GROMACS .gro file of C-alpha atoms in nm:
model
  403
    1GLU     CA    1  11.289  -3.298  13.580
    2LYS     CA    2  11.385  -2.998  13.789
    3GLU     CA    3  11.124  -3.059  14.060
    4GLY     CA    4  11.072  -3.357  14.285
    5GLN     CA    5  10.736  -3.425  14.120
    6ILE     CA    6  10.644  -3.451  13.754
    7GLY     CA    7  10.382  -3.227  13.600
    8GLY     CA    8  10.522  -2.875  13.610
    9LEU     CA    9  10.233  -2.629  13.596
   10ALA     CA   10   9.994  -2.924  13.571
   11LYS     CA   11  10.088  -3.099  13.893
   12THR     CA   12   9.864  -3.143  14.197
   13ASN     CA   13   9.980  -2.968  14.513
   14VAL     CA   14   9.903  -3.124  14.850
   15SER     CA   15   9.876  -2.910  15.164
   16GLY     CA   16   9.735  -3.102  15.459
   17ASP     CA   17   9.398  -3.241  15.348
   18TYR     CA   18   9.381  -3.008  15.051
   19ARG     CA   19   9.472  -3.088  14.691
   20TRP     CA   20   9.499  -2.791  14.463
   21ASP     CA   21   9.612  -2.680  14.119
   22PHE     CA   22   9.809  -2.394  13.973
   23GLY     CA   23   9.496  -2.233  13.834
   24VAL     CA   24   9.224  -2.385  13.617
   25HIS     CA   25   9.288  -2.731  13.471
   26ALA     CA   26   8.950  -2.806  13.316
   27LEU     CA   27   9.008  -3.048  13.028
   28TYR     CA   28   8.838  -2.949  12.703
   29SER     CA   29   8.941  -2.879  12.345
   30ARG     CA   30   8.823  -2.726  12.019
   31ASP     CA   31   9.000  -3.017  11.850
   32PRO     CA   32   8.774  -3.326  11.853
   33ARG     CA   33   9.082  -3.550  11.832
   34MET     CA   34   9.216  -3.414  12.158
   35THR     CA   35   8.876  -3.441  12.324
   36ASP     CA   36   8.846  -3.803  12.213
   37TYR     CA   37   9.200  -3.879  12.328
   38LEU     CA   38   9.150  -3.733  12.675
   39ARG     CA   39   8.817  -3.907  12.723
   40SER     CA   40   8.964  -4.239  12.604
   41LEU     CA   41   9.218  -4.254  12.886
   42PRO     CA   42   9.139  -4.502  13.166
   43LEU     CA   43   9.108  -4.230  13.429
   44ASP     CA   44   8.827  -4.169  13.674
   45TYR     CA   45   8.687  -3.840  13.544
   46VAL     CA   46   8.433  -3.596  13.679
   47LEU     CA   47   8.210  -3.461  13.400
   48ALA     CA   48   8.124  -3.098  13.466
   49GLN     CA   49   7.914  -2.824  13.311
   50ARG     CA   50   8.100  -2.494  13.325
   51ARG     CA   51   7.995  -2.243  13.592
   52VAL     CA   52   8.212  -1.934  13.555
   53SER     CA   53   8.147  -1.576  13.665
   54ILE     CA   54   8.295  -1.227  13.632
   55TYR     CA   55   8.278  -1.008  13.942
   56HIS     CA   56   8.152  -0.657  13.867
   57THR     CA   57   8.066  -0.356  14.081
   58ASP     CA   58   7.880  -0.048  13.962
   59ARG     CA   59   7.920   0.321  14.050
   60LYS     CA   60   7.734   0.268  14.378
   61SER     CA   61   7.954  -0.031  14.472
   62ARG     CA   62   7.670  -0.277  14.417
   63ARG     CA   63   7.788  -0.628  14.332
   64TYR     CA   64   7.699  -0.822  14.019
   65LEU     CA   65   7.804  -1.166  13.899
   66ILE     CA   66   7.822  -1.164  13.520
   67ASN     CA   67   7.814  -1.483  13.318
   68TYR     CA   68   8.130  -1.572  13.128
   69PRO     CA   69   8.234  -1.484  12.859
   70PHE     CA   70   8.175  -1.116  12.934
   71GLU     CA   71   8.040  -1.012  12.594
   72GLU     CA   72   7.774  -1.285  12.620
   73GLY     CA   73   7.694  -1.208  12.981
   74ILE     CA   74   7.643  -0.834  12.968
   75LYS     CA   75   7.266  -0.868  13.009
   76GLY     CA   76   7.349  -0.906  13.379
   77LEU     CA   77   7.505  -0.559  13.402
   78PRO     CA   78   7.331  -0.256  13.551
   79PHE     CA   79   7.154  -0.058  13.276
   80ARG     CA   80   7.405   0.226  13.234
   81ASP     CA   81   7.700  -0.013  13.207
   82TRP     CA   82   7.500  -0.239  12.974
   83LEU     CA   83   7.415   0.057  12.750
   84GLU     CA   84   7.780   0.163  12.724
   85CYS     CA   85   7.884  -0.190  12.629
   86VAL     CA   86   7.613  -0.229  12.363
   87CYS     CA   87   7.661   0.117  12.210
   88GLY     CA   88   8.039   0.087  12.210
   89TYR     CA   89   8.026  -0.257  12.050
   90LEU     CA   90   7.785  -0.149  11.775
   91MET     CA   91   7.994   0.160  11.701
   92ALA     CA   92   8.305  -0.056  11.673
   93ARG     CA   93   8.130  -0.299  11.438
   94THR     CA   94   8.003  -0.010  11.227
   95ARG     CA   95   8.358   0.120  11.180
   96ASN     CA   96   8.457  -0.234  11.079
   97GLN     CA   97   8.831  -0.187  11.126
   98PRO     CA   98   8.986  -0.465  10.913
   99GLU     CA   99   9.308  -0.521  11.111
  100PHE     CA  100   9.436  -0.449  11.459
  101ARG     CA  101   9.793  -0.372  11.559
  102HIS     CA  102   9.788  -0.519  11.910
  103LEU     CA  103   9.564  -0.630  12.196
  104GLN     CA  104   9.479  -0.279  12.316
  105ASP     CA  105   9.386  -0.172  11.964
  106TRP     CA  106   9.149  -0.468  11.931
  107ILE     CA  107   8.992  -0.404  12.271
  108ASP     CA  108   8.934  -0.035  12.197
  109HIS     CA  109   8.827  -0.056  11.834
  110GLY     CA  110   8.710  -0.416  11.794
  111LEU     CA  111   8.498  -0.445  12.110
  112GLY     CA  112   8.424  -0.080  12.177
  113PHE     CA  113   8.460   0.163  12.464
  114GLY     CA  114   8.203   0.000  12.694
  115ILE     CA  115   8.347  -0.353  12.700
  116ALA     CA  116   8.695  -0.200  12.714
  117LYS     CA  117   8.601   0.012  13.015
  118HIS     CA  118   8.400  -0.241  13.212
  119PHE     CA  119   8.611  -0.552  13.165
  120MET     CA  120   8.868  -0.607  12.895
  121THR     CA  121   9.112  -0.324  12.965
  122PRO     CA  122   9.118  -0.340  13.347
  123TYR     CA  123   9.129  -0.720  13.351
  124ASN     CA  124   9.407  -0.750  13.096
  125ARG     CA  125   9.611  -0.475  13.258
  126LYS     CA  126   9.577  -0.664  13.583
  127ILE     CA  127   9.688  -1.003  13.453
  128TRP     CA  128   9.963  -0.915  13.203
  129ASN     CA  129  10.309  -0.805  13.307
  130CYS     CA  130  10.353  -0.568  13.013
  131ASP     CA  131  10.173  -0.291  12.827
  132LEU     CA  132   9.875  -0.420  12.628
  133ARG     CA  133  10.011  -0.243  12.319
  134GLN     CA  134  10.300  -0.492  12.329
  135ILE     CA  135  10.073  -0.797  12.311
  136SER     CA  136  10.002  -0.930  11.963
  137MET     CA  137   9.676  -1.038  11.806
  138ASP     CA  138   9.797  -1.396  11.845
  139LEU     CA  139   9.645  -1.385  12.195
  140VAL     CA  140   9.303  -1.299  12.055
  141ASN     CA  141   9.321  -1.555  11.776
  142ALA     CA  142   9.445  -1.839  11.998
  143LYS     CA  143   9.276  -1.776  12.333
  144ILE     CA  144   8.994  -1.523  12.342
  145HIS     CA  145   8.759  -1.638  12.061
  146PRO     CA  146   8.528  -1.333  12.052
  147ALA     CA  147   8.154  -1.374  12.012
  148SER     CA  148   7.981  -1.329  11.678
  149LEU     CA  149   7.765  -1.021  11.626
  150LYS     CA  150   7.454  -1.240  11.627
  151ASN     CA  151   7.541  -1.405  11.959
  152PHE     CA  152   7.637  -1.073  12.113
  153LEU     CA  153   7.304  -0.913  12.025
  154MET     CA  154   7.099  -1.214  12.133
  155ALA     CA  155   7.281  -1.227  12.467
  156ALA     CA  156   7.264  -0.850  12.520
  157PHE     CA  157   6.887  -0.851  12.476
  158GLY     CA  158   6.818  -1.137  12.711
  159LYS     CA  159   6.844  -1.462  12.518
  160GLU     CA  160   7.046  -1.737  12.682
  161VAL     CA  161   7.363  -1.783  12.477
  162ILE     CA  162   7.639  -2.027  12.565
  163GLY     CA  163   7.972  -1.871  12.475
  164ARG     CA  164   8.273  -2.083  12.384
  165MET     CA  165   8.064  -2.394  12.354
  166TYR     CA  166   8.372  -2.617  12.326
  167GLN     CA  167   8.445  -2.558  12.696
  168TRP     CA  168   8.082  -2.564  12.814
  169ARG     CA  169   8.133  -2.922  12.927
  170PHE     CA  170   8.469  -3.040  13.051
  171ILE     CA  171   8.629  -3.328  13.235
  172TYR     CA  172   8.864  -3.338  13.530
  173PRO     CA  173   9.040  -3.634  13.698
  174LYS     CA  174   8.856  -3.716  14.019
  175ASN     CA  175   9.178  -3.742  14.221
  176GLY     CA  176   9.339  -3.432  14.072
  177ILE     CA  177   9.519  -3.331  13.755
  178GLN     CA  178   9.826  -3.525  13.876
  179ALA     CA  179   9.646  -3.842  13.765
  180LEU     CA  180   9.682  -3.732  13.403
  181MET     CA  181  10.050  -3.654  13.451
  182ASP     CA  182  10.117  -3.989  13.617
  183TYR     CA  183   9.932  -4.176  13.344
  184THR     CA  184  10.135  -3.995  13.078
  185ALA     CA  185  10.456  -4.109  13.250
  186ARG     CA  186  10.347  -4.472  13.290
  187GLY     CA  187  10.621  -4.719  13.202
  188MET     CA  188  10.886  -4.448  13.204
  189GLU     CA  189  10.906  -4.381  13.578
  190SER     CA  190  11.249  -4.540  13.619
  191ARG     CA  191  11.389  -4.324  13.338
  192ILE     CA  192  11.269  -3.991  13.481
  193ALA     CA  193  11.538  -3.825  13.692
  194LEU     CA  194  11.375  -3.599  13.951
  195ASN     CA  195  11.533  -3.302  14.130
  196LYS     CA  196  11.771  -3.249  13.837
  197ASP     CA  197  11.813  -2.876  13.777
  198VAL     CA  198  11.995  -2.825  13.447
  199ARG     CA  199  12.277  -2.572  13.472
  200GLU     CA  200  12.448  -2.598  13.134
  201ILE     CA  201  12.389  -2.749  12.788
  202VAL     CA  202  12.701  -2.752  12.571
  203ARG     CA  203  12.750  -2.870  12.215
  204ASP     CA  204  13.073  -3.067  12.170
  205SER     CA  205  13.219  -3.317  11.923
  206ARG     CA  206  13.004  -3.598  12.065
  207GLY     CA  207  12.676  -3.407  12.064
  208TRP     CA  208  12.516  -3.232  12.359
  209ARG     CA  209  12.651  -3.247  12.713
  210ILE     CA  210  12.392  -3.165  12.980
  211THR     CA  211  12.520  -3.073  13.327
  212THR     CA  212  12.296  -3.040  13.631
  213ARG     CA  213  12.358  -2.834  13.943
  214ASP     CA  214  12.467  -3.140  14.139
  215GLY     CA  215  12.750  -3.195  13.889
  216ALA     CA  216  12.597  -3.491  13.708
  217THR     CA  217  12.629  -3.503  13.328
  218GLU     CA  218  12.442  -3.669  13.045
  219GLN     CA  219  12.550  -3.701  12.681
  220ALA     CA  220  12.290  -3.685  12.402
  221ASP     CA  221  12.271  -3.672  12.024
  222THR     CA  222  11.935  -3.493  12.037
  223VAL     CA  223  11.781  -3.273  12.306
  224ILE     CA  224  11.411  -3.193  12.340
  225SER     CA  225  11.372  -2.903  12.579
  226THR     CA  226  11.069  -2.790  12.778
  227ILE     CA  227  11.285  -2.556  12.989
  228PRO     CA  228  11.148  -2.199  12.976
  229LEU     CA  229  11.305  -2.055  12.664
  230VAL     CA  230  11.452  -1.751  12.839
  231GLU     CA  231  11.626  -1.982  13.087
  232LEU     CA  232  11.749  -2.217  12.816
  233LEU     CA  233  11.918  -1.928  12.635
  234LYS     CA  234  12.127  -1.861  12.947
  235MET     CA  235  12.246  -2.225  12.956
  236ILE     CA  236  12.362  -2.270  12.599
  237SER     CA  237  12.617  -2.109  12.371
  238VAL     CA  238  12.515  -2.128  12.005
  239SER     CA  239  12.659  -1.903  11.736
  240GLY     CA  240  12.414  -1.635  11.631
  241LEU     CA  241  12.199  -1.650  11.944
  242GLU     CA  242  12.188  -1.394  12.224
  243ARG     CA  243  12.158  -1.472  12.593
  244SER     CA  244  11.833  -1.277  12.612
  245TYR     CA  245  11.576  -1.115  12.384
  246PRO     CA  246  11.358  -0.823  12.504
  247PRO     CA  247  11.045  -0.938  12.313
  248LEU     CA  248  11.035  -1.258  12.523
  249LYS     CA  249  10.819  -1.145  12.814
  250TRP     CA  250  10.630  -1.349  13.070
  251ASN     CA  251  10.425  -1.354  13.389
  252ASP     CA  252  10.532  -1.496  13.722
  253THR     CA  253  10.237  -1.586  13.945
  254TYR     CA  254  10.156  -1.629  14.311
  255PHE     CA  255   9.903  -1.904  14.383
  256ILE     CA  256   9.738  -1.877  14.724
  257LEU     CA  257   9.533  -2.164  14.867
  258VAL     CA  258   9.253  -2.083  15.111
  259GLY     CA  259   9.110  -2.398  15.269
  260LEU     CA  260   8.794  -2.398  15.482
  261LYS     CA  261   8.702  -2.613  15.777
  262LYS     CA  262   8.480  -2.916  15.725
  263GLY     CA  263   8.118  -2.822  15.671
  264ALA     CA  264   8.197  -2.458  15.589
  265ALA     CA  265   8.119  -2.293  15.256
  266PHE     CA  266   8.203  -1.974  15.076
  267SER     CA  267   7.918  -1.725  15.100
  268LEU     CA  268   7.952  -1.616  14.736
  269LEU     CA  269   8.068  -1.812  14.431
  270ASN     CA  270   8.064  -2.135  14.631
  271ASP     CA  271   7.907  -2.324  14.339
  272CYS     CA  272   8.131  -2.165  14.078
  273HIS     CA  273   8.422  -2.340  13.904
  274TRP     CA  274   8.627  -2.025  13.857
  275ALA     CA  275   8.575  -1.650  13.851
  276PHE     CA  276   8.751  -1.342  13.710
  277PHE     CA  277   8.824  -1.015  13.891
  278LYS     CA  278   8.918  -0.683  13.732
  279GLU     CA  279   8.908  -0.430  14.013
  280SER     CA  280   9.117  -0.339  14.319
  281GLU     CA  281   9.121  -0.684  14.481
  282SER     CA  282   9.463  -0.848  14.482
  283PHE     CA  283   9.378  -1.147  14.262
  284PHE     CA  284   9.268  -1.168  13.899
  285ARG     CA  285   9.111  -1.515  13.922
  286ILE     CA  286   9.001  -1.769  14.178
  287THR     CA  287   8.950  -2.141  14.121
  288MET     CA  288   8.702  -2.321  14.348
  289MET     CA  289   8.876  -2.657  14.384
  290HIS     CA  290   8.589  -2.835  14.563
  291ASN     CA  291   8.371  -2.797  14.253
  292PHE     CA  292   8.620  -2.990  14.038
  293SER     CA  293   8.599  -3.309  14.241
  294PRO     CA  294   8.379  -3.445  14.521
  295CYS     CA  295   8.700  -3.572  14.680
  296PHE     CA  296   8.820  -3.218  14.754
  297PRO     CA  297   8.728  -3.028  15.071
  298PRO     CA  298   8.608  -2.665  15.036
  299ALA     CA  299   8.897  -2.452  14.909
  300LEU     CA  300   8.987  -2.193  14.652
  301VAL     CA  301   9.309  -2.091  14.480
  302ALA     CA  302   9.369  -1.721  14.412
  303GLU     CA  303   9.609  -1.605  14.140
  304ILE     CA  304   9.814  -1.286  14.156
  305THR     CA  305  10.055  -1.171  13.887
  306ASP     CA  306  10.392  -1.086  14.040
  307LYS     CA  307  10.471  -0.745  13.897
  308ASN     CA  308  10.821  -0.638  14.001
  309GLY     CA  309  10.816  -0.838  14.320
  310ARG     CA  310  10.457  -0.744  14.406
  311ASP     CA  311  10.581  -0.421  14.563
  312GLY     CA  312  10.810  -0.625  14.787
  313LEU     CA  313  10.524  -0.779  14.985
  314PRO     CA  314  10.630  -1.094  15.175
  315PRO     CA  315  10.428  -1.415  15.123
  316GLU     CA  316  10.255  -1.389  15.460
  317THR     CA  317  10.130  -1.042  15.373
  318LEU     CA  318   9.995  -1.168  15.040
  319ARG     CA  319   9.809  -1.451  15.215
  320GLU     CA  320   9.652  -1.205  15.455
  321ARG     CA  321   9.558  -0.964  15.176
  322VAL     CA  322   9.381  -1.242  14.984
  323VAL     CA  323   9.177  -1.339  15.291
  324GLU     CA  324   9.090  -0.974  15.355
  325ASP     CA  325   8.981  -0.926  14.994
  326LEU     CA  326   8.766  -1.241  15.004
  327ILE     CA  327   8.589  -1.108  15.312
  328ARG     CA  328   8.547  -0.758  15.167
  329LEU     CA  329   8.398  -0.896  14.843
  330GLY     CA  330   8.154  -1.116  15.033
  331ILE     CA  331   8.310  -1.440  14.912
  332LEU     CA  332   8.431  -1.547  15.256
  333ARG     CA  333   8.188  -1.505  15.544
  334ASP     CA  334   8.416  -1.542  15.843
  335ARG     CA  335   8.791  -1.559  15.890
  336GLY     CA  336   8.728  -1.833  16.145
  337ASP     CA  337   8.615  -2.064  15.862
  338VAL     CA  338   8.972  -2.068  15.725
  339VAL     CA  339   9.180  -2.353  15.862
  340LEU     CA  340   9.472  -2.348  15.619
  341THR     CA  341   9.641  -2.116  15.371
  342ASP     CA  342   9.940  -2.187  15.153
  343ILE     CA  343  10.129  -1.991  14.890
  344LYS     CA  344  10.357  -2.080  14.602
  345ARG     CA  345  10.530  -1.845  14.363
  346VAL     CA  346  10.571  -2.002  14.019
  347PRO     CA  347  10.788  -1.841  13.749
  348TYR     CA  348  10.706  -1.845  13.379
  349THR     CA  349  10.337  -1.925  13.423
  350TYR     CA  350  10.233  -1.728  13.116
  351PRO     CA  351  10.464  -1.673  12.818
  352ILE     CA  352  10.329  -1.350  12.670
  353PRO     CA  353  10.267  -1.341  12.292
  354THR     CA  354  10.422  -1.002  12.225
  355VAL     CA  355  10.409  -0.833  11.885
  356ASP     CA  356  10.779  -0.899  11.818
  357ALA     CA  357  10.809  -1.247  11.969
  358GLY     CA  358  10.724  -1.445  11.654
  359PRO     CA  359  11.030  -1.355  11.443
  360VAL     CA  360  11.259  -1.395  11.745
  361LYS     CA  361  11.120  -1.742  11.817
  362ASP     CA  362  11.163  -1.842  11.452
  363ILE     CA  363  11.531  -1.743  11.455
  364ILE     CA  364  11.597  -1.927  11.782
  365THR     CA  365  11.407  -2.237  11.674
  366ARG     CA  366  11.585  -2.267  11.338
  367ARG     CA  367  11.934  -2.223  11.481
  368LEU     CA  368  11.877  -2.474  11.760
  369GLU     CA  369  11.716  -2.735  11.537
  370ARG     CA  370  12.020  -2.726  11.308
  371GLN     CA  371  12.220  -2.834  11.613
  372GLY     CA  372  11.975  -3.108  11.717
  373LEU     CA  373  11.800  -2.920  11.998
  374TYR     CA  374  11.423  -2.896  11.973
  375LEU     CA  375  11.183  -2.670  12.163
  376VAL     CA  376  10.855  -2.817  12.285
  377GLY     CA  377  10.571  -2.716  12.516
  378ARG     CA  378  10.415  -2.405  12.663
  379ASN     CA  379  10.738  -2.261  12.803
  380GLY     CA  380  10.986  -2.456  12.594
  381HIS     CA  381  10.846  -2.330  12.264
  382TRP     CA  382  10.713  -2.013  12.429
  383ASP     CA  383  10.349  -2.064  12.329
  384TYR     CA  384  10.060  -1.960  12.553
  385LEU     CA  385   9.867  -2.289  12.519
  386ASN     CA  386   9.618  -2.482  12.726
  387MET     CA  387   9.681  -2.848  12.803
  388ASP     CA  388   9.496  -2.966  12.494
  389GLY     CA  389   9.703  -2.729  12.280
  390ILE     CA  390  10.022  -2.868  12.427
  391LEU     CA  391   9.911  -3.225  12.356
  392SER     CA  392   9.826  -3.129  11.999
  393SER     CA  393  10.153  -2.943  11.941
  394VAL     CA  394  10.363  -3.227  12.085
  395SER     CA  395  10.177  -3.478  11.869
  396ALA     CA  396  10.248  -3.267  11.560
  397PHE     CA  397  10.611  -3.228  11.664
  398MET     CA  398  10.661  -3.604  11.703
  399GLN     CA  399  10.501  -3.677  11.367
  400ARG     CA  400  10.715  -3.412  11.199
  401TYR     CA  401  11.052  -3.512  11.339
  402PHE     CA  402  11.033  -3.869  11.466
  403ASP     CA  403  10.757  -4.051  11.277
   0.00000   0.00000   0.00000
């Protein structure tokens, strides 16, 4: 393990009295087996009913909080914006385009000009570190789960519709997501080597030799790697594989904690679990940590995609910009309520499913598996998965290769 703490993107950070996550770690699944597995663990869970909003401003800078998902929350839009979304969606459905080339094509011609204009295009341009025409339909199929025509129309005309029902109720460990990581590692603690940054993985006559930056080596017949794939390719030398592949793109993310003093509250979105932002504010999402567990003091975590070094802004400037944006948007009432901020930059937070990534991954996977090196996990196998998806994929991997 490269870090001094297990968990990777799913570890709990501790800053003073504040425990916080790298984004949203609500535990839910479309797969009943994964739901049953997570709920069967002997962990102290909080059972929550999703409260998620999308921040929207109209032409007169009036603020609206739209229910999530957007296409099932548009009844909360001002009339002109609502009309554009409904008309654009119905026009797109009338055209009934059978296939879409990429994410931007689907947004424009699958959802229509209104939803594209008022949410999907600005939000996705904000979060992704590449052109939306480079992102494949795998993202839509695996992550977005668009509403049916029936649900869209019912929601648009005022009926309460719960979108993405599988995540409507979720669980979260009362003491933080680290509890799940620690439980997963139970009984193996003595075999986990922390602070071991792998520098080189070489195939020799005895198998694989793994060398870490401190000079230590390990010999193995089989290697299962969760190292970000683009980093792994720099460490190994396998015939037929390049050191880098342009289709393998990713996001790096800044996570900024804003902790409030005891008894304080956010003036807007205080009761929300998380919220999305598509406009000029610095962040694309905030997670309200105090609503995940009664053990957590009032705090939020803002996420900012690092695009080319975020214009060279130093961490302190990013912290200040987040606080300023929170005040400007009406989320934070008074700067004096803030007692602590912290910032962490995390690489490879989102492997991007680009249109050309699939064939490249297949070539890499086949060549490495022939040598006894297997790719697993969100970054290891370069799959944009939630935690339940990772559990499911690892389970399938173990049954396939080691049952």
